[in-house]
Coordinates of C-alpha atoms in Angstrom, one line a residue:
M20 CA 1.7 94.8 10.9
N21 CA -1.0 93.5 8.7
V22 CA -3.6 92.0 11.0
K23 CA -6.7 92.5 8.8
S24 CA -9.0 89.9 7.3
Y25 CA -6.5 87.0 7.0
A26 CA -5.4 87.4 10.6
K27 CA -9.0 87.2 11.7
V28 CA -9.4 83.9 9.8
G29 CA -6.2 82.5 11.4
A30 CA -7.4 83.5 14.9
A31 CA -10.8 81.9 14.3
V32 CA -9.4 78.7 12.9
G33 CA -6.8 78.5 15.7
A34 CA -9.4 78.9 18.4
A35 CA -11.6 76.3 16.8
V36 CA -9.0 73.6 16.2
F37 CA -6.9 74.1 19.3
G38 CA -9.7 75.2 21.7
I39 CA -7.6 78.2 22.6
G40 CA -9.4 80.8 24.5
I41 CA -8.7 84.5 24.7
L42 CA -6.1 84.9 27.4
A43 CA -5.6 87.9 29.6
A44 CA -2.1 89.5 29.3
P45 CA -0.9 93.0 29.9
A46 CA 0.0 94.9 26.7
S47 CA 3.8 94.9 26.6
A48 CA 5.1 96.3 23.3
D49 CA 8.2 98.4 24.2
P50 CA 8.7 99.8 27.7
N51 CA 5.5 101.6 28.8
P52 CA 5.9 104.5 29.1
A53 CA 8.6 105.0 26.5
T54 CA 10.4 107.3 29.0
D55 CA 10.9 104.4 31.4
K56 CA 14.5 103.6 30.4
R57 CA 15.3 101.0 33.0
I58 CA 18.7 99.5 33.6
L59 CA 19.4 97.4 30.5
A60 CA 18.1 98.0 27.0
G61 CA 17.7 95.3 24.4
A62 CA 16.6 94.9 20.8
G63 CA 17.0 92.4 17.9
S64 CA 15.0 89.2 17.2
D65 CA 11.4 89.4 16.1
T66 CA 11.1 85.7 17.2
T67 CA 11.7 86.4 20.9
Q68 CA 10.5 90.0 21.1
Y69 CA 7.1 89.2 22.6
V70 CA 8.3 86.7 25.2
M71 CA 11.1 89.1 26.2
N72 CA 8.6 92.0 26.4
G73 CA 6.4 89.9 28.6
L74 CA 9.4 89.2 30.9
A75 CA 10.7 92.8 30.8
N76 CA 7.3 94.3 31.6
G77 CA 6.2 91.7 34.1
T78 CA 7.0 91.1 37.7
T79 CA 9.7 88.4 37.5
V80 CA 12.8 90.3 36.2
V81 CA 13.2 92.9 38.9
N82 CA 16.1 94.0 41.2
S83 CA 16.1 93.9 44.9
G84 CA 14.2 97.2 45.1
G85 CA 11.4 95.8 42.8
A86 CA 12.5 98.0 39.8
K87 CA 12.2 96.4 36.3
I88 CA 15.6 95.6 35.0
L89 CA 15.0 95.1 31.2
A90 CA 13.7 97.4 28.5
S91 CA 12.9 95.3 25.4
W92 CA 12.2 97.2 22.2
D93 CA 10.2 95.7 19.3
A94 CA 12.0 94.9 16.1
I95 CA 9.3 96.6 14.0
P96 CA 7.1 99.4 15.4
P97 CA 3.8 98.5 17.0
S98 CA 0.7 100.1 15.4
G99 CA 0.7 103.8 16.0
V100 CA 4.2 103.8 17.5
A101 CA 7.2 105.8 16.0
D102 CA 9.9 103.9 14.1
N103 CA 12.7 105.7 16.0
I104 CA 13.4 104.6 19.6
S105 CA 15.4 106.2 22.4
T106 CA 16.9 103.6 24.7
K107 CA 18.7 105.7 27.3
A108 CA 18.0 109.0 29.2
S109 CA 21.1 110.4 27.6
G110 CA 19.7 110.0 24.1
C111 CA 20.6 106.9 22.0
T112 CA 18.0 107.5 19.4
F113 CA 18.0 105.2 16.3
A114 CA 15.7 103.6 13.8
R115 CA 14.3 100.2 14.6
S116 CA 15.2 99.0 11.1
T117 CA 18.8 99.1 12.1
V118 CA 18.1 96.5 14.8
N119 CA 15.4 94.5 13.1
G120 CA 16.4 90.8 13.5
S121 CA 18.9 88.8 15.5
S122 CA 22.0 89.7 13.4
N123 CA 21.1 93.4 13.3
G124 CA 20.6 93.5 17.0
I125 CA 23.9 91.7 17.6
N126 CA 25.7 94.0 15.2
K127 CA 24.4 97.0 17.2
L128 CA 25.6 95.4 20.4
I129 CA 29.0 94.8 18.8
A130 CA 29.2 98.5 17.7
E131 CA 28.4 99.6 21.3
I132 CA 31.2 97.3 22.7
D133 CA 33.7 98.6 20.1
D134 CA 32.8 102.3 20.7
T135 CA 34.1 103.0 24.2
T136 CA 33.4 106.8 23.9
T137 CA 29.6 106.7 24.2
T138 CA 26.9 105.3 26.4
D139 CA 25.9 101.7 25.7
C140 CA 22.7 102.3 23.8
V141 CA 22.0 98.5 23.7
D142 CA 23.0 96.2 26.6
F143 CA 21.7 92.9 25.2
A144 CA 20.6 91.6 21.9
R145 CA 17.7 89.2 21.5
S146 CA 18.8 86.3 19.2
S147 CA 17.1 83.3 17.7
R148 CA 20.3 82.1 16.1
G149 CA 23.5 80.9 17.6
V150 CA 27.2 82.0 17.1
A151 CA 28.1 83.0 13.6
T152 CA 31.8 83.6 14.0
A153 CA 34.2 82.2 16.7
G154 CA 35.6 84.3 19.4
T155 CA 35.0 85.4 23.0
K156 CA 33.6 89.0 22.6
L157 CA 30.0 87.9 23.1
T158 CA 28.2 85.5 25.4
F159 CA 25.0 83.8 24.0
I160 CA 22.9 83.0 27.1
P161 CA 20.1 80.5 26.3
F162 CA 16.8 80.8 28.0
A163 CA 14.2 78.9 26.1
K164 CA 13.6 76.3 23.4
D165 CA 12.0 76.9 20.0
A166 CA 11.8 75.0 16.7
V167 CA 11.2 76.1 13.1
T168 CA 9.1 74.4 10.5
Y169 CA 7.6 75.4 7.1
A170 CA 4.2 76.9 7.0
S171 CA 1.7 76.9 4.1
R172 CA -1.9 78.2 3.7
L173 CA -4.8 76.3 5.0
G174 CA -6.1 75.6 1.5
S175 CA -2.6 74.9 0.2
T176 CA -1.7 72.5 -2.6
V177 CA 1.6 71.8 -0.8
P178 CA 1.9 68.5 1.1
T179 CA 1.4 68.8 4.8
N180 CA 4.6 66.8 5.4
L181 CA 7.9 67.3 3.6
T182 CA 11.3 65.7 4.3
R183 CA 14.4 67.7 5.1
A184 CA 15.8 66.5 1.7
D185 CA 12.7 67.9 0.0
L186 CA 13.3 71.3 1.7
I187 CA 17.0 71.3 0.8
K188 CA 16.0 70.9 -2.9
L189 CA 13.3 73.5 -2.7
Y190 CA 15.6 76.2 -1.1
T191 CA 18.5 75.5 -3.4
C192 CA 16.2 75.3 -6.4
T193 CA 17.5 72.1 -7.9
A194 CA 15.9 70.7 -11.0
D195 CA 14.6 67.7 -9.2
R196 CA 12.9 69.7 -6.4
P197 CA 9.2 68.9 -5.6
A198 CA 7.1 70.5 -8.2
G199 CA 4.5 73.2 -7.7
I200 CA 6.0 74.7 -4.5
K201 CA 7.4 78.3 -4.2
P202 CA 9.7 78.8 -1.2
L203 CA 9.9 82.1 0.6
L204 CA 12.5 83.4 3.1
P205 CA 12.2 86.2 5.6
Q206 CA 14.2 89.5 5.6
A207 CA 18.0 89.7 5.7
G208 CA 19.2 89.9 9.3
S209 CA 16.5 87.5 10.5
G210 CA 17.7 84.9 13.0
T211 CA 15.1 82.5 11.7
R212 CA 16.4 82.9 8.1
S213 CA 20.0 82.2 9.3
F214 CA 18.9 79.2 11.4
W215 CA 16.8 77.7 8.6
L216 CA 19.6 78.0 6.0
Q217 CA 22.1 76.5 8.4
W218 CA 19.7 73.6 9.4
L219 CA 19.3 72.8 5.7
S220 CA 23.1 72.5 5.3
D221 CA 25.2 69.4 5.6
T222 CA 28.2 71.5 6.4
S223 CA 29.2 74.3 8.8
T224 CA 28.3 76.8 6.0
P225 CA 24.7 77.7 5.5
I226 CA 23.1 76.8 2.1
T227 CA 22.9 79.5 -0.5
P228 CA 19.3 80.2 -1.5
G229 CA 18.6 79.5 -5.1
S230 CA 17.1 81.9 -7.6
C231 CA 13.6 80.5 -7.2
V232 CA 13.4 81.7 -3.6
N233 CA 11.1 84.7 -3.1
E234 CA 10.4 84.6 -6.8
G235 CA 8.0 87.3 -7.9
L236 CA 8.2 89.3 -4.6
S237 CA 9.4 92.9 -4.5
Q238 CA 10.9 92.3 -1.0
A239 CA 11.4 89.5 1.4
P240 CA 8.6 89.1 4.0
Q241 CA 9.1 89.9 7.7
E242 CA 9.7 86.7 9.6
H243 CA 6.7 85.0 11.2
D244 CA 4.2 87.0 9.2
G245 CA 1.8 84.4 7.8
T246 CA -0.1 87.0 5.8
A247 CA 2.9 86.9 3.4
L248 CA 1.6 83.6 2.2
T249 CA -0.7 84.9 -0.5
A250 CA -0.8 81.8 -2.8
N251 CA -1.6 78.2 -2.2
D252 CA 1.7 77.0 -3.6
Q253 CA 4.0 79.0 -1.2
I254 CA 5.9 77.9 1.9
M255 CA 7.9 79.9 4.4
P256 CA 9.9 79.0 7.6
Y257 CA 8.0 79.9 10.8
S258 CA 8.9 79.7 14.5
I259 CA 6.6 77.2 16.1
A260 CA 6.6 79.2 19.4
Q261 CA 5.6 82.4 17.5
W262 CA 2.8 80.6 15.6
L263 CA 1.4 79.2 18.8
A264 CA 1.6 82.6 20.7
Q265 CA 0.0 84.5 17.8
G266 CA -3.0 82.2 17.9
K267 CA -3.6 82.5 21.7
G268 CA -5.4 85.8 21.7
L269 CA -2.7 87.4 23.9
S270 CA -3.3 91.1 24.0
D271 CA 0.3 91.9 23.4
V272 CA 0.9 89.5 20.5
P273 CA -0.5 90.6 17.1
N274 CA -2.0 87.7 15.2
R275 CA 0.0 87.7 12.0
R276 CA -0.7 84.0 11.1
G277 CA -3.2 84.9 8.3
Q278 CA -4.2 81.6 6.8
S279 CA -0.8 80.0 7.6
W280 CA -0.6 76.5 9.2
I281 CA 2.6 74.9 10.5
R282 CA 3.5 71.5 8.9
S283 CA 5.4 68.3 9.7
I284 CA 9.0 67.6 8.7
N285 CA 10.1 64.0 8.3
S286 CA 6.6 63.0 9.5
V287 CA 7.2 64.6 12.9
S288 CA 4.5 66.9 14.1
P289 CA 5.5 70.5 15.2
T290 CA 3.3 70.4 18.3
N291 CA 2.1 68.0 21.0
G292 CA -1.2 67.9 22.7
T293 CA -4.6 69.1 21.8
G294 CA -6.9 72.1 22.5
S295 CA -5.6 74.6 25.0
A296 CA -2.8 72.1 26.0
T297 CA -1.2 72.3 22.5
V298 CA 2.5 73.0 23.0
L299 CA 5.8 72.9 21.1
N300 CA 7.1 69.4 20.3
P301 CA 10.5 69.4 22.0
Q302 CA 11.7 66.5 19.8
F303 CA 10.9 68.4 16.5
P304 CA 13.9 67.9 14.1
A305 CA 14.5 71.6 13.5
A306 CA 14.8 72.6 17.2
R307 CA 16.9 75.5 18.4
E308 CA 17.8 77.4 21.5
V309 CA 17.0 81.1 21.7
Y310 CA 19.3 83.6 23.5
N311 CA 20.0 86.9 25.1
V312 CA 23.4 88.0 24.0
V313 CA 25.6 90.2 26.1
S314 CA 29.2 91.5 26.2
T315 CA 31.4 88.8 27.8
A316 CA 33.3 91.6 29.6
R317 CA 30.0 92.7 31.4
L318 CA 28.9 89.3 32.7
G319 CA 29.8 90.2 36.2
E320 CA 27.8 93.4 36.3
S321 CA 25.0 93.1 38.8
A322 CA 22.1 93.9 36.5
I323 CA 23.2 91.5 33.8
A324 CA 24.0 88.7 36.3
E325 CA 20.6 89.2 38.1
A326 CA 18.7 89.1 34.8
F327 CA 20.4 86.5 32.7
V328 CA 23.3 84.6 34.3
G329 CA 22.9 81.1 35.7
A330 CA 19.9 78.9 36.6
G331 CA 19.1 81.2 39.6
S332 CA 18.8 84.3 37.4
D333 CA 15.4 86.1 37.1
V334 CA 14.8 85.0 33.5
C335 CA 15.4 81.4 34.5
S336 CA 13.1 81.4 37.6
A337 CA 10.1 79.1 37.8
A338 CA 7.8 82.2 37.5
S339 CA 9.6 83.3 34.4
L340 CA 9.4 79.8 32.9
S341 CA 5.6 80.1 33.2
V342 CA 5.7 83.3 31.2
I343 CA 8.1 81.7 28.6
Q344 CA 5.6 78.8 28.1
T345 CA 2.7 81.2 27.8
Y346 CA 4.4 82.6 24.7
G347 CA 4.7 79.2 23.1
F348 CA 8.3 78.4 24.0
G349 CA 9.6 75.3 25.7
N350 CA 11.8 74.5 28.7
L351 CA 15.4 73.9 27.8
A352 CA 15.4 71.1 30.4
D353 CA 13.1 69.2 28.1
D354 CA 15.5 69.0 25.1
G355 CA 17.5 66.1 26.3
N356 CA 20.8 68.0 26.3
P357 CA 22.1 68.2 29.8
D358 CA 25.0 70.5 28.7
T359 CA 22.8 73.4 27.8
N360 CA 20.5 74.9 30.4
C361 CA 18.8 78.3 31.0
G362 CA 21.4 80.8 32.1
D363 CA 24.5 78.9 30.8
T364 CA 27.4 81.3 29.9
G365 CA 29.6 78.8 28.1
I366 CA 28.6 79.8 24.5
K367 CA 30.9 82.5 23.2
G368 CA 31.4 84.1 19.8
N369 CA 32.4 87.3 18.0
S370 CA 29.1 87.6 16.2

């Protein structure tokens, strides 16, 4: 991860504007040590990897004997850590690139479900997008609230507020799009990419990015890496929770904000509060739930039920909610939707 000079600028500005101090948090990239395989292994979303690492390596998601239940593996390797990961004592070694992003993590989980001859190398997938195809094979269990906005550089020539209609034109590259703005999208397989393209659509089918998207780049940027914004005319979608967490000085969250700053959509601010009390605005228009995805057939297994299922699960406890909020995410109870709460198991799909 590039956390050099621009990241230092972002950290300094974030601390100055929000009054955010350096917070104490245990380092929690991957299980530590890597030989600690635990009961359930998960991979996938970059958006939720740090909050799930914090829960997995903390003290709130444990079984009756006090043993940690979850092993959450980063989407991209932390500095100095090998790309290949081994999720089970019996082996299960594979490259992180194959599970980088929500869709790739879900695809790996599906492959494990379909292959009944081997150990389940992945037991849950982190996902920042919802169901892509209908069915009942998978259960998407929500645990927190996030939202996505566009980010631009601090010295940007881009307006600090755009409408959804503006953003649709920019990402479909219509002739009447706002002038002087270059839209970027993160890597294929990114849940944020999928969510953003769907949110900009007026139908059940996501918009198709136009030819001006990522123009001039040799490859799509990794999601939530503000150092990808290298020019004052660029914008990119960014998780508000990720942006907040990256600016808090958490020891386990690399600051990838660079000079990026999150902006308003339809004149609605992405955050509420000031200083150290700055939090996600739960009424932001591009709000979303984030999920842990499991095989529907395994919902009754003790470890999965203990960790994820229902309001009384470990991930949904009051102690875990405090961890979730530390990493910039919001409480699902604040979203005004009484039908979707932490631990619900009613959302099904085949991918």
